[in-house]
mmCIF file of C-alpha atoms and ligand atoms in Angstrom:
data_model
loop_
_atom_site.group_PDB
_atom_site.id
_atom_site.type_symbol
_atom_site.label_atom_id
_atom_site.label_comp_id
_atom_site.label_asym_id
_atom_site.label_seq_id
_atom_site.Cartn_x
_atom_site.Cartn_y
_atom_site.Cartn_z
ATOM 1 C CA MET A 1 51.543 4.116 94.021
ATOM 2 C CA ASP A 2 48.493 2.013 93.299
ATOM 3 C CA HIS A 3 46.455 3.778 90.680
ATOM 4 C CA HIS A 4 44.259 0.790 89.925
ATOM 5 C CA ARG A 5 41.014 2.507 90.936
ATOM 6 C CA ALA A 6 41.980 5.708 89.107
ATOM 7 C CA ALA A 7 42.869 3.789 85.927
ATOM 8 C CA SER A 8 39.555 1.977 86.002
ATOM 9 C CA THR A 9 37.724 5.289 86.518
ATOM 10 C CA LEU A 10 39.594 6.814 83.576
ATOM 11 C CA LYS A 11 38.546 3.874 81.415
ATOM 12 C CA ASP A 12 34.913 4.443 82.449
ATOM 13 C CA LEU A 13 35.140 8.139 81.568
ATOM 14 C CA LEU A 14 36.616 7.419 78.140
ATOM 15 C CA GLU A 15 33.874 4.852 77.518
ATOM 16 C CA GLY A 16 31.357 7.550 78.442
ATOM 17 C CA ASN A 17 33.008 9.846 75.910
ATOM 18 C CA GLY A 18 32.615 7.072 73.340
ATOM 19 C CA ARG A 19 28.858 6.943 74.025
ATOM 20 C CA PHE A 20 28.680 10.739 73.755
ATOM 21 C CA VAL A 21 30.514 10.769 70.412
ATOM 22 C CA ALA A 22 28.337 7.939 69.110
ATOM 23 C CA GLY A 23 25.208 9.911 70.025
ATOM 24 C CA LYS A 24 24.143 7.167 72.430
ATOM 25 C CA PRO A 25 24.309 8.652 75.921
ATOM 26 C CA ARG A 26 23.252 6.379 78.777
ATOM 27 C CA TYR A 27 21.981 9.164 81.038
ATOM 28 C CA ALA A 28 19.155 11.590 80.414
ATOM 29 C CA ARG A 29 20.176 13.725 83.417
ATOM 30 C CA ASP A 30 16.561 14.676 84.039
ATOM 31 C CA ILE A 31 14.682 15.368 87.251
ATOM 32 C CA THR A 32 14.343 11.634 87.971
ATOM 33 C CA SER A 33 18.094 11.070 88.023
ATOM 34 C CA ALA A 34 18.602 14.307 89.967
ATOM 35 C CA ARG A 35 16.230 13.022 92.666
ATOM 36 C CA GLU A 36 17.888 9.606 92.761
ATOM 37 C CA ALA A 37 21.258 11.226 93.312
ATOM 38 C CA ALA A 38 19.976 13.708 95.873
ATOM 39 C CA PRO A 39 20.615 11.758 99.120
ATOM 40 C CA GLY A 40 24.407 11.608 98.718
ATOM 41 C CA GLN A 41 27.271 11.656 96.288
ATOM 42 C CA GLU A 42 30.121 9.295 95.534
ATOM 43 C CA PRO A 43 31.888 10.938 92.604
ATOM 44 C CA ALA A 44 34.778 8.932 91.207
ATOM 45 C CA ALA A 45 36.686 11.711 89.461
ATOM 46 C CA VAL A 46 37.220 15.425 89.113
ATOM 47 C CA VAL A 47 37.393 17.098 85.743
ATOM 48 C CA PHE A 48 39.397 20.306 85.895
ATOM 49 C CA THR A 49 38.527 22.222 82.768
ATOM 50 C CA CYS A 50 38.088 25.651 81.179
ATOM 51 C CA ILE A 51 35.056 27.898 81.670
ATOM 52 C CA ASP A 52 34.242 27.666 77.941
ATOM 53 C CA SER A 53 30.481 27.383 77.354
ATOM 54 C CA ARG A 54 31.018 24.682 74.737
ATOM 55 C CA VAL A 55 32.740 22.295 77.132
ATOM 56 C CA THR A 56 30.193 20.497 79.334
ATOM 57 C CA ALA A 57 32.031 17.793 81.225
ATOM 58 C CA GLU A 58 28.969 15.766 82.300
ATOM 59 C CA SER A 59 27.836 15.506 78.673
ATOM 60 C CA VAL A 60 31.292 14.938 77.207
ATOM 61 C CA PHE A 61 31.916 11.982 79.562
ATOM 62 C CA ASP A 62 28.250 10.934 79.698
ATOM 63 C CA CYS A 63 28.066 11.052 83.483
ATOM 64 C CA ASP A 64 24.944 11.241 85.598
ATOM 65 C CA PHE A 65 24.192 13.452 88.595
ATOM 66 C CA GLY A 66 26.488 12.543 91.457
ATOM 67 C CA GLN A 67 29.234 10.956 89.360
ATOM 68 C CA LEU A 68 31.564 13.805 88.479
ATOM 69 C CA LEU A 69 33.045 16.802 90.247
ATOM 70 C CA VAL A 70 33.885 19.697 87.955
ATOM 71 C CA VAL A 71 36.318 22.523 88.683
ATOM 72 C CA ARG A 72 36.568 25.281 86.114
ATOM 73 C CA THR A 73 38.849 28.247 85.596
ATOM 74 C CA ALA A 74 39.611 30.020 82.324
ATOM 75 C CA GLY A 75 42.441 28.110 80.662
ATOM 76 C CA HIS A 76 42.378 25.643 83.619
ATOM 77 C CA VAL A 77 44.810 27.858 85.485
ATOM 78 C CA PRO A 78 45.507 26.062 88.775
ATOM 79 C CA ASP A 79 45.102 28.984 91.134
ATOM 80 C CA ARG A 80 44.483 28.652 94.865
ATOM 81 C CA ALA A 81 40.691 28.245 94.840
ATOM 82 C CA ALA A 82 40.873 25.606 92.109
ATOM 83 C CA VAL A 83 43.668 23.659 93.799
ATOM 84 C CA GLY A 84 41.839 23.890 97.132
ATOM 85 C CA SER A 85 38.769 22.374 95.495
ATOM 86 C CA LEU A 86 40.856 19.503 94.103
ATOM 87 C CA GLU A 87 42.485 18.937 97.502
ATOM 88 C CA PHE A 88 39.046 18.864 99.114
ATOM 89 C CA SER A 89 37.854 16.356 96.498
ATOM 90 C CA ALA A 90 40.757 14.046 97.287
ATOM 91 C CA ALA A 91 40.666 14.429 101.063
ATOM 92 C CA VAL A 92 36.950 14.490 101.815
ATOM 93 C CA LEU A 93 35.299 12.878 98.789
ATOM 94 C CA ASN A 94 38.032 10.280 98.279
ATOM 95 C CA VAL A 95 38.451 10.994 94.572
ATOM 96 C CA SER A 96 41.384 9.151 92.984
ATOM 97 C CA LEU A 97 41.502 10.765 89.544
ATOM 98 C CA VAL A 98 41.811 14.310 88.206
ATOM 99 C CA VAL A 99 41.394 14.838 84.473
ATOM 100 C CA VAL A 100 42.783 18.177 83.265
ATOM 101 C CA LEU A 101 40.657 18.807 80.196
ATOM 102 C CA GLY A 102 41.778 21.463 77.748
ATOM 103 C CA HIS A 103 39.929 22.201 74.542
ATOM 104 C CA GLU A 104 40.618 23.412 71.032
ATOM 105 C CA ARG A 105 39.982 27.096 70.157
ATOM 106 C CA CYS A 106 40.361 28.139 73.805
ATOM 107 C CA GLY A 107 39.661 31.870 74.125
ATOM 108 C CA ALA A 108 41.952 32.265 77.131
ATOM 109 C CA ILE A 109 44.880 30.701 75.256
ATOM 110 C CA GLN A 110 44.042 32.814 72.222
ATOM 111 C CA ALA A 111 44.056 36.001 74.319
ATOM 112 C CA ALA A 112 47.460 35.099 75.753
ATOM 113 C CA LEU A 113 48.892 34.363 72.291
ATOM 114 C CA GLN A 114 47.641 37.706 71.007
ATOM 115 C CA ALA A 115 49.039 39.507 74.053
ATOM 116 C CA VAL A 116 52.493 37.958 73.551
ATOM 117 C CA GLU A 117 52.450 38.746 69.827
ATOM 118 C CA SER A 118 51.181 42.318 70.021
ATOM 119 C CA ASP A 119 52.458 43.210 73.502
ATOM 120 C CA GLU A 120 49.089 44.734 74.327
ATOM 121 C CA HIS A 121 45.843 43.455 75.768
ATOM 122 C CA ASP A 122 42.739 44.507 77.649
ATOM 123 C CA PRO A 123 43.945 45.282 81.210
ATOM 124 C CA ARG A 124 41.011 43.290 82.579
ATOM 125 C CA ALA A 125 42.663 40.198 81.107
ATOM 126 C CA ASP A 126 45.873 40.910 83.052
ATOM 127 C CA TYR A 127 45.581 37.948 85.411
ATOM 128 C CA LEU A 128 44.941 35.372 82.706
ATOM 129 C CA VAL A 129 47.509 36.762 80.309
ATOM 130 C CA GLU A 130 50.101 36.633 83.079
ATOM 131 C CA GLN A 131 49.126 33.058 84.014
ATOM 132 C CA LEU A 132 49.199 31.861 80.394
ATOM 133 C CA TRP A 133 52.170 33.904 79.187
ATOM 134 C CA GLN A 134 54.645 31.033 79.499
ATOM 135 C CA PRO A 135 52.845 28.414 77.340
ATOM 136 C CA ALA A 136 51.814 31.122 74.844
ATOM 137 C CA SER A 137 55.330 32.460 74.387
ATOM 138 C CA GLN A 138 56.816 28.950 74.249
ATOM 139 C CA ALA A 139 54.307 27.909 71.590
ATOM 140 C CA LEU A 140 55.078 31.008 69.528
ATOM 141 C CA SER A 141 58.825 30.453 69.798
ATOM 142 C CA GLU A 142 58.380 26.818 68.721
ATOM 143 C CA ALA A 143 55.969 27.688 65.937
ATOM 144 C CA GLY A 144 56.599 25.603 62.874
ATOM 145 C CA GLU A 145 54.830 24.400 59.809
ATOM 146 C CA ASP A 146 54.010 21.084 61.385
ATOM 147 C CA HIS A 147 51.729 22.296 64.134
ATOM 148 C CA ASP A 148 49.049 24.803 64.874
ATOM 149 C CA THR A 149 50.316 27.368 67.410
ATOM 150 C CA ALA A 150 47.062 27.623 69.385
ATOM 151 C CA SER A 151 46.752 23.864 69.604
ATOM 152 C CA HIS A 152 50.395 23.570 70.690
ATOM 153 C CA ALA A 153 49.957 26.294 73.356
ATOM 154 C CA LEU A 154 46.873 24.503 74.629
ATOM 155 C CA ARG A 155 48.737 21.219 74.989
ATOM 156 C CA LEU A 156 51.597 22.981 76.768
ATOM 157 C CA GLN A 157 49.109 24.485 79.214
ATOM 158 C CA VAL A 158 47.470 21.092 79.823
ATOM 159 C CA ARG A 159 50.875 19.535 80.550
ATOM 160 C CA ARG A 160 51.826 22.461 82.740
ATOM 161 C CA THR A 161 48.631 22.134 84.793
ATOM 162 C CA VAL A 162 49.147 18.366 85.117
ATOM 163 C CA ALA A 163 52.753 18.901 86.248
ATOM 164 C CA ASP A 164 51.713 21.547 88.771
ATOM 165 C CA LEU A 165 49.074 19.295 90.342
ATOM 166 C CA SER A 166 51.172 16.120 90.201
ATOM 167 C CA ARG A 167 53.973 17.553 92.299
ATOM 168 C CA ARG A 168 51.741 18.693 95.148
ATOM 169 C CA SER A 169 52.020 16.534 98.256
ATOM 170 C CA SER A 170 48.424 17.506 99.074
ATOM 171 C CA LEU A 171 47.331 15.476 96.041
ATOM 172 C CA GLU A 172 49.606 12.521 96.687
ATOM 173 C CA GLY A 173 47.979 9.265 95.606
ATOM 174 C CA VAL A 174 45.714 11.007 93.113
ATOM 175 C CA LEU A 175 46.299 10.187 89.449
ATOM 176 C CA VAL A 176 46.398 13.382 87.358
ATOM 177 C CA VAL A 177 46.055 13.000 83.596
ATOM 178 C CA GLY A 178 45.851 15.548 80.778
ATOM 179 C CA ALA A 179 43.374 15.435 77.911
ATOM 180 C CA VAL A 180 42.090 17.610 75.091
ATOM 181 C CA TYR A 181 38.492 17.955 73.951
ATOM 182 C CA ASP A 182 37.823 18.427 70.251
ATOM 183 C CA LEU A 183 34.848 20.792 69.887
ATOM 184 C CA ASP A 184 33.969 19.507 66.423
ATOM 185 C CA THR A 185 34.055 15.760 66.955
ATOM 186 C CA GLY A 186 33.370 15.573 70.687
ATOM 187 C CA VAL A 187 36.355 13.262 71.109
ATOM 188 C CA VAL A 188 38.532 13.450 74.243
ATOM 189 C CA SER A 189 42.176 12.467 73.594
ATOM 190 C CA LEU A 190 44.731 11.891 76.326
ATOM 191 C CA VAL A 191 47.786 14.122 76.205
ATOM 192 C CA ASP A 192 51.097 12.436 76.903
ATOM 193 C CA GLU A 193 53.410 13.893 79.515
ATOM 194 C CA ASN A 194 56.128 15.260 77.218
HETATM 195 ZN ZN1 ZN B 201 39.035 27.688 77.099
#
């Protein structure tokens, strides 16, 4: 599979993150750029991330209007509507890259960890707790002195989402990579596959 275009897009996104971290964004994302982008879009990538209010993909990757598609579910759970949006992005908008972007101190992951530990949770969180039960319980069972349980659970969930998307024939040809956003530093780090 030729992922040349996707790899080049990923490099661009990480360079954008570098500008963001350095406090030197290229795009103001004001009304002028909104108008310039208005006639049509040619986004190069989709970021599939959490709903967290502190994670703003366009800022984090310093992208302008029209450059990035963003799909969000709590804990980036790849349910049908989210996957359908990614499939649409690949099929109709010709996107070659999906970045699954988790983040530190994720409330959804935290809720799942607490639910596994205490065996009780708010019934309105049923869906998410069920979806995130596996990475939460695995992280707790692997808990050790050398890593933070929440951070480990988050990485497991990123890998799990990447694996889920990567094996779908509907997304064949699309490069799916996992990454984690550090709320404090603004840095996006790629997550390896294992
Ligand atoms: Zn989150």
